[in-house]
Short mmCIF file of C-alpha atoms in Angstrom, two decimals:
data_model
loop_
_atom_site.label_atom_id
_atom_site.label_comp_id
_atom_site.label_asym_id
_atom_site.label_seq_id
_atom_site.Cartn_x
_atom_site.Cartn_y
_atom_site.Cartn_z
CA MET A 1 0.00 0.00 0.00
CA PRO A 2 1.17 3.55 -0.64
CA PRO A 3 2.32 5.50 2.42
CA VAL A 4 -0.32 7.51 4.25
CA PRO A 5 0.28 11.24 3.66
CA LYS A 6 1.19 13.27 6.71
CA ALA A 7 -1.22 15.92 7.95
CA PRO A 8 -0.12 19.13 6.25
CA SER A 9 1.32 22.13 8.06
CA PHE A 10 2.15 25.57 6.74
CA ALA A 11 5.03 27.87 7.70
CA VAL A 12 5.83 31.51 6.99
CA ILE A 13 9.55 32.16 6.52
CA SER A 14 10.78 35.73 6.82
CA GLY A 15 13.55 37.42 4.90
CA ALA A 16 15.56 37.59 8.12
CA GLN A 17 15.39 33.80 8.44
CA VAL A 18 16.34 33.31 4.79
CA HIS A 19 19.30 35.62 5.29
CA ARG A 20 20.49 33.72 8.36
CA VAL A 21 20.42 30.40 6.52
CA LEU A 22 22.22 31.65 3.40
CA ASP A 23 24.55 34.35 4.69
CA GLY A 24 28.21 33.53 4.09
CA ARG A 25 27.47 30.13 2.56
CA HIS A 26 28.33 31.11 -1.00
CA ARG A 27 30.07 27.90 -1.99
CA GLU A 28 27.27 25.77 -0.55
CA VAL A 29 24.66 27.75 -2.48
CA VAL A 30 26.62 27.59 -5.75
CA ASP A 31 26.95 23.82 -5.34
CA LEU A 32 23.22 23.55 -4.70
CA ILE A 33 22.43 25.62 -7.82
CA GLU A 34 24.76 23.39 -9.86
CA ARG A 35 22.88 20.32 -8.64
CA ALA A 36 19.59 21.95 -9.64
CA TYR A 37 20.95 22.68 -13.12
CA ARG A 38 22.00 19.05 -13.43
CA VAL A 39 18.55 17.84 -12.36
CA HIS A 40 17.00 20.18 -14.92
CA GLY A 41 19.43 19.18 -17.66
CA ALA A 42 18.67 15.51 -17.00
CA GLY A 43 14.99 16.21 -17.65
CA ASP A 44 13.76 15.64 -14.08
CA THR A 45 11.97 18.98 -13.77
CA VAL A 46 8.87 20.73 -15.04
CA ASN A 47 9.57 24.37 -15.80
CA PRO A 48 6.80 25.93 -17.92
CA PRO A 49 7.03 29.42 -19.39
CA SER A 50 6.91 32.35 -17.01
CA TYR A 51 3.69 34.35 -16.94
CA PHE A 52 3.92 38.14 -17.12
CA LEU A 53 1.31 40.39 -15.52
CA ARG A 54 1.63 43.84 -17.10
CA PHE A 55 -0.20 47.09 -16.40
CA PRO A 56 -1.37 49.62 -19.02
CA ASP A 57 -1.14 52.42 -16.45
CA ARG A 58 2.36 51.34 -15.29
CA PRO A 59 4.11 50.13 -18.46
CA SER A 60 7.58 49.87 -16.90
CA SER A 61 6.37 47.52 -14.16
CA ARG A 62 5.42 43.86 -14.15
CA ILE A 63 4.79 40.90 -11.88
CA ILE A 64 6.00 37.48 -13.03
CA ALA A 65 4.79 34.02 -12.02
CA LEU A 66 7.32 31.19 -12.31
CA PRO A 67 5.68 27.81 -11.64
CA ALA A 68 7.99 24.82 -11.46
CA SER A 69 8.54 21.30 -10.20
CA ALA A 70 11.90 19.82 -9.27
CA GLY A 71 12.64 16.12 -8.95
CA GLY A 72 15.91 14.43 -8.09
CA ASP A 73 16.82 14.92 -4.45
CA ILE A 74 14.95 18.26 -4.35
CA ARG A 75 11.40 16.87 -4.68
CA VAL A 76 9.26 19.96 -4.36
CA ASP A 77 6.79 21.92 -6.46
CA GLY A 78 5.96 25.58 -6.21
CA LEU A 79 5.64 29.08 -7.56
CA LYS A 80 7.75 32.23 -7.41
CA TRP A 81 5.74 35.46 -7.63
CA ILE A 82 8.17 38.32 -8.26
CA SER A 83 7.45 41.95 -9.04
CA SER A 84 9.69 44.40 -10.87
CA PHE A 85 8.78 48.04 -10.27
CA PRO A 86 11.73 50.15 -11.49
CA GLU A 87 10.21 53.36 -10.11
CA ASN A 88 10.91 52.02 -6.62
CA VAL A 89 14.59 52.85 -7.06
CA ALA A 90 13.96 56.60 -7.04
CA ALA A 91 12.24 56.20 -3.67
CA GLY A 92 15.16 54.25 -2.24
CA LEU A 93 13.43 50.86 -2.41
CA PRO A 94 14.75 47.82 -4.26
CA ARG A 95 13.21 47.32 -7.69
CA ALA A 96 12.15 43.72 -7.03
CA SER A 97 10.12 42.03 -4.31
CA ALA A 98 9.03 38.41 -4.22
CA VAL A 99 7.45 35.51 -2.39
CA LEU A 100 7.96 31.79 -2.99
CA ILE A 101 5.33 29.13 -2.34
CA LEU A 102 6.56 25.58 -1.76
CA ASN A 103 4.17 22.67 -2.31
CA ASP A 104 4.58 19.18 -0.91
CA HIS A 105 5.69 16.70 -3.59
CA ASP A 106 3.28 13.96 -2.47
CA THR A 107 0.10 15.78 -1.38
CA GLY A 108 0.31 19.07 -3.27
CA TYR A 109 -0.43 20.97 -0.08
CA PRO A 110 1.46 24.26 0.34
CA LEU A 111 4.29 23.81 2.81
CA ALA A 112 5.48 27.37 3.23
CA CYS A 113 5.51 30.94 2.02
CA LEU A 114 9.01 32.44 1.96
CA GLU A 115 10.13 36.01 1.47
CA SER A 116 11.99 35.46 -1.76
CA SER A 117 13.81 38.58 -2.92
CA ILE A 118 16.92 37.24 -1.16
CA ILE A 119 16.40 33.76 -2.61
CA SER A 120 15.94 35.24 -6.09
CA ALA A 121 19.04 37.41 -5.83
CA ALA A 122 21.11 34.57 -4.34
CA ARG A 123 20.16 32.03 -7.00
CA THR A 124 20.82 34.62 -9.75
CA ALA A 125 24.23 35.47 -8.32
CA ALA A 126 25.11 31.82 -7.66
CA SER A 127 24.17 30.98 -11.26
CA ALA A 128 26.42 33.78 -12.50
CA ALA A 129 29.32 32.66 -10.29
CA LEU A 130 28.89 29.07 -11.45
CA ALA A 131 28.88 30.18 -15.09
CA ALA A 132 31.94 32.39 -14.61
CA ASP A 133 33.89 29.51 -13.10
CA THR A 134 32.70 26.84 -15.54
CA LEU A 135 33.09 28.90 -18.72
CA SER A 136 36.45 30.42 -17.77
CA ARG A 137 37.87 27.00 -16.85
CA GLN A 138 36.87 25.73 -20.27
CA ARG A 139 38.58 28.72 -21.89
CA GLY A 140 41.75 28.04 -19.92
CA GLU A 141 42.18 31.47 -18.35
CA ARG A 142 40.63 33.08 -15.26
CA PRO A 143 39.77 36.77 -15.81
CA ARG A 144 41.64 39.32 -13.71
CA ARG A 145 39.74 42.48 -14.71
CA ILE A 146 36.01 42.69 -13.97
CA GLY A 147 33.49 45.37 -14.87
CA PHE A 148 29.94 45.92 -13.60
CA VAL A 149 27.39 47.69 -15.80
CA GLY A 150 24.53 48.44 -13.43
CA THR A 151 25.14 48.75 -9.70
CA GLY A 152 22.00 47.61 -7.90
CA LEU A 153 21.28 44.74 -5.56
CA ILE A 154 21.94 42.04 -8.17
CA ALA A 155 25.38 43.48 -8.96
CA ARG A 156 26.19 43.44 -5.25
CA TYR A 157 25.07 39.82 -4.91
CA VAL A 158 27.04 38.75 -7.99
CA HIS A 159 30.15 40.37 -6.52
CA GLN A 160 29.56 38.69 -3.16
CA TYR A 161 29.17 35.27 -4.77
CA LEU A 162 32.27 35.70 -6.89
CA ALA A 163 34.29 36.86 -3.87
CA GLY A 164 32.75 34.14 -1.70
CA THR A 165 33.87 31.42 -4.12
CA GLY A 166 37.48 32.55 -4.33
CA TRP A 167 37.60 35.17 -7.08
CA GLU A 168 40.02 38.09 -6.78
CA PHE A 169 40.69 40.81 -9.34
CA ASP A 170 43.46 43.22 -10.17
CA GLU A 171 40.99 45.82 -11.45
CA THR A 172 37.27 46.42 -11.01
CA GLY A 173 35.33 48.80 -13.22
CA VAL A 174 31.95 50.35 -12.42
CA HIS A 175 29.45 52.07 -14.70
CA ASP A 176 25.91 53.24 -13.98
CA LEU A 177 23.64 55.88 -15.51
CA SER A 178 23.37 57.32 -12.00
CA ALA A 179 26.64 58.84 -10.82
CA ASP A 180 25.47 58.52 -7.20
CA HIS A 181 24.73 54.81 -7.60
CA ALA A 182 28.08 54.21 -9.29
CA ALA A 183 29.91 56.03 -6.50
CA GLY A 184 27.99 54.11 -3.84
CA PHE A 185 28.83 50.77 -5.44
CA ALA A 186 32.48 51.75 -5.83
CA GLY A 187 32.58 52.56 -2.12
CA TYR A 188 31.07 49.16 -1.31
CA LEU A 189 33.69 47.42 -3.49
CA GLU A 190 36.56 49.25 -1.81
CA ARG A 191 35.26 48.28 1.64
CA ALA A 192 34.73 44.67 0.55
CA GLY A 193 38.27 44.32 -0.84
CA GLY A 194 39.58 41.76 -3.29
CA GLY A 195 38.83 43.90 -6.33
CA GLY A 196 42.16 45.62 -6.82
CA ARG A 197 41.96 49.14 -8.21
CA VAL A 198 38.32 50.31 -8.45
CA THR A 199 37.51 52.72 -11.27
CA VAL A 200 34.20 54.45 -12.01
CA HIS A 201 33.79 54.77 -15.78
CA GLU A 202 31.68 57.55 -17.24
CA LYS A 203 31.28 55.56 -20.47
CA ALA A 204 30.17 51.95 -20.72
CA GLU A 205 32.53 51.52 -23.67
CA ASP A 206 35.60 52.22 -21.54
CA LEU A 207 34.47 49.69 -18.96
CA VAL A 208 33.77 46.94 -21.50
CA ARG A 209 37.04 47.43 -23.38
CA GLY A 210 38.98 47.36 -20.11
CA SER A 211 37.39 44.21 -18.64
CA ASP A 212 37.97 40.50 -19.20
CA LEU A 213 34.80 39.62 -17.28
CA VAL A 214 31.77 41.90 -17.76
CA VAL A 215 28.62 41.72 -15.64
CA PHE A 216 25.47 43.35 -17.00
CA ALA A 217 22.98 43.83 -14.16
CA THR A 218 20.77 46.69 -15.33
CA ILE A 219 17.04 47.33 -15.68
CA ALA A 220 17.32 47.97 -19.43
CA GLY A 221 14.25 46.99 -21.42
CA THR A 222 15.86 47.33 -24.83
CA PRO A 223 19.45 46.99 -26.09
CA HIS A 224 21.76 49.93 -25.44
CA ILE A 225 25.10 48.28 -26.31
CA THR A 226 25.23 48.17 -30.10
CA ASP A 227 28.90 48.17 -31.18
CA PRO A 228 30.45 44.68 -31.52
CA GLY A 229 33.88 46.31 -31.61
CA TRP A 230 33.76 46.89 -27.86
CA PHE A 231 34.13 43.12 -27.42
CA GLY A 232 37.05 42.64 -29.77
CA HIS A 233 39.30 41.46 -26.91
CA HIS A 234 36.96 38.43 -26.40
CA PRO A 235 35.75 38.92 -22.81
CA LEU A 236 33.50 36.59 -20.87
CA VAL A 237 30.16 38.37 -20.43
CA LEU A 238 27.59 37.52 -17.75
CA HIS A 239 24.51 39.01 -19.41
CA VAL A 240 22.35 38.70 -16.30
CA SER A 241 19.89 41.45 -17.24
CA LEU A 242 19.28 39.87 -20.65
CA ARG A 243 18.34 42.93 -22.72
CA ASP A 244 21.47 45.07 -22.83
CA LEU A 245 23.11 43.73 -26.00
CA ALA A 246 21.98 44.36 -29.56
CA PRO A 247 21.56 41.26 -31.75
CA GLU A 248 24.55 42.39 -33.82
CA VAL A 249 26.68 42.08 -30.68
CA ILE A 250 25.21 38.72 -29.65
CA LEU A 251 25.90 37.25 -33.09
CA THR A 252 29.65 37.96 -32.89
CA GLY A 253 30.20 35.67 -29.91
CA ALA A 254 29.64 32.20 -28.51
CA ASN A 255 26.29 32.13 -26.75
CA PHE A 256 25.37 29.96 -23.78
CA VAL A 257 22.07 30.11 -21.88
CA ASP A 258 20.49 28.33 -18.93
CA ASP A 259 17.54 27.08 -20.98
CA ILE A 260 17.06 27.73 -24.70
CA GLU A 261 13.26 27.75 -24.77
CA HIS A 262 13.01 30.09 -21.81
CA CYS A 263 15.74 32.48 -22.83
CA LEU A 264 14.53 32.99 -26.40
CA LYS A 265 11.34 34.73 -25.31
CA ALA A 266 10.12 38.11 -24.07
CA ASP A 267 12.40 40.19 -26.31
CA THR A 268 15.63 39.21 -24.60
CA SER A 269 18.76 39.94 -26.63
CA PRO A 270 19.02 36.28 -27.76
CA HIS A 271 15.34 36.38 -28.71
CA LEU A 272 15.96 39.48 -30.83
CA ALA A 273 18.91 37.69 -32.44
CA GLU A 274 16.64 34.77 -33.28
CA GLN A 275 14.12 37.15 -34.84
CA LEU A 276 16.87 38.82 -36.85
CA THR A 277 18.41 35.61 -38.18
CA GLY A 278 15.33 33.42 -38.35
CA GLY A 279 17.02 30.61 -36.46
CA ARG A 280 18.88 29.49 -33.34
CA ASP A 281 22.17 28.37 -34.82
CA PHE A 282 23.96 31.15 -32.93
CA ILE A 283 23.21 29.39 -29.61
CA ASP A 284 26.22 27.24 -28.74
CA GLY A 285 24.61 25.39 -25.86
CA THR A 286 23.44 25.54 -22.26
CA LEU A 287 25.38 25.76 -19.03
CA TYR A 288 24.42 22.13 -18.44
CA ASP A 289 26.09 21.23 -21.75
CA VAL A 290 29.30 22.85 -20.55
CA LEU A 291 29.08 21.26 -17.10
CA THR A 292 28.77 17.82 -18.67
CA GLY A 293 31.45 18.39 -21.32
CA ALA A 294 29.00 18.22 -24.22
CA ARG A 295 29.99 21.69 -25.49
CA ALA A 296 33.36 23.41 -25.72
CA VAL A 297 33.85 27.09 -24.93
CA PRO A 298 35.97 29.03 -27.44
CA ALA A 299 38.67 31.50 -26.44
CA ASP A 300 38.91 33.28 -29.81
CA ARG A 301 35.65 35.26 -29.59
CA PRO A 302 33.47 36.83 -26.90
CA VAL A 303 31.45 34.44 -24.76
CA PHE A 304 27.98 35.55 -23.64
CA PHE A 305 26.09 33.79 -20.86
CA SER A 306 22.43 34.84 -20.82
CA PRO A 307 20.45 33.22 -17.96
CA PHE A 308 16.69 33.73 -18.10
CA GLY A 309 16.36 32.43 -14.56
CA LEU A 310 14.62 29.14 -13.89
CA GLY A 311 11.93 28.58 -11.29
CA VAL A 312 13.52 25.26 -10.36
CA LEU A 313 16.54 27.16 -9.00
CA ASP A 314 14.29 29.14 -6.66
CA LEU A 315 12.61 25.92 -5.56
CA ALA A 316 15.92 24.25 -4.84
CA LEU A 317 17.15 27.14 -2.74
CA GLY A 318 13.79 27.66 -1.02
CA LYS A 319 13.54 23.98 -0.10
CA HIS A 320 17.07 24.15 1.31
CA VAL A 321 16.05 27.07 3.53
CA TYR A 322 12.86 25.27 4.60
CA ASP A 323 14.73 22.09 5.47
CA ALA A 324 17.45 23.96 7.36
CA LEU A 325 14.92 25.83 9.50
CA GLY A 326 12.98 22.62 10.10
CA ALA A 327 16.12 20.84 11.25
CA SER A 328 16.94 23.65 13.68
CA GLY A 329 13.40 23.90 15.05
CA GLU A 330 12.94 27.46 13.76
CA LEU A 331 10.01 26.95 11.39
CA ALA A 332 7.20 29.36 12.23
CA VAL A 333 4.30 26.98 11.60
CA GLN A 334 0.87 28.63 11.39
CA PRO A 335 -1.56 26.67 13.60
CA ASP A 336 -4.88 25.73 11.99
CA PHE A 337 -3.87 27.24 8.63
CA PHE A 338 -5.64 24.30 6.98
CA HIS A 339 -9.08 24.11 8.56
CA GLU A 340 -10.98 21.57 6.45
CA LEU A 341 -8.93 18.37 6.53
CA ARG A 342 -11.72 15.80 6.89
CA ARG A 343 -13.42 14.84 3.69
CA TYR A 344 -16.86 14.56 5.24
CA GLY A 345 -16.44 17.00 8.08
#
């Protein structure tokens, strides 16, 4: 006989709890994200297209639903519900806010609601750090000069995850449309250390040309980098914000994504390149392909990694937080959250 399902319980997990579980554990989180990519690459996930809620009266804003199911040793279903309201930045608030719902693999009952802006930022940064390590190892040379285009929370998390997994740089470049934001990020980098000489660049071109590893972490909705010549020195580019590069730039390099079907949607730069060329031959493979040795990474042209962001990564990290809090007895279970549990009353 099948096992009798346990009576469901429901917990609310705060951002402070998420932070306590993940803080300083950069290598552990990167390893967890790699395992999630391998589960996804092996076909043991369900990761349907994201759903975009847009607003005619607020065209720059959106809320995105990312449903997913992860198998392997993760075994959880769920949904990330993440908003992007760029106007928040002017008021001193982060652009993005999010919650994550975890559902029990066997019963489908919700297990928990987690504050998820930290989870989202951590999985994005861990994915970028994993890609930087994996792709640069394949190329045979570890970059020593890094540049950040865009200096918000995601840029800070990417830097923390690179530093937390052993990266050090001789030079760090910074560029942002806001001089105040660029100066603030430069100050953070100098306090954090490990970045060598920190330079604020007035022009994005100067930063790109002077960097071997470029991180795009902006809120750009359409491409603003249009000259392929900026990338003539063949840097490794973590195109985290997905819409910075014109198709003409994308087509000059080797292109790796986290998931082809997901990334070539919603007017991302690779999607625009597909529309321009009428095909997907410019995609060299996925990060999973590189992790498993199925695809080589060239050193004689720029390499672009464009991660759309998979819901299964959020599930993997959220389940890790849930399990860690459960093991330590810190889960804030909501009594009587489920009221009707008897079929006939």
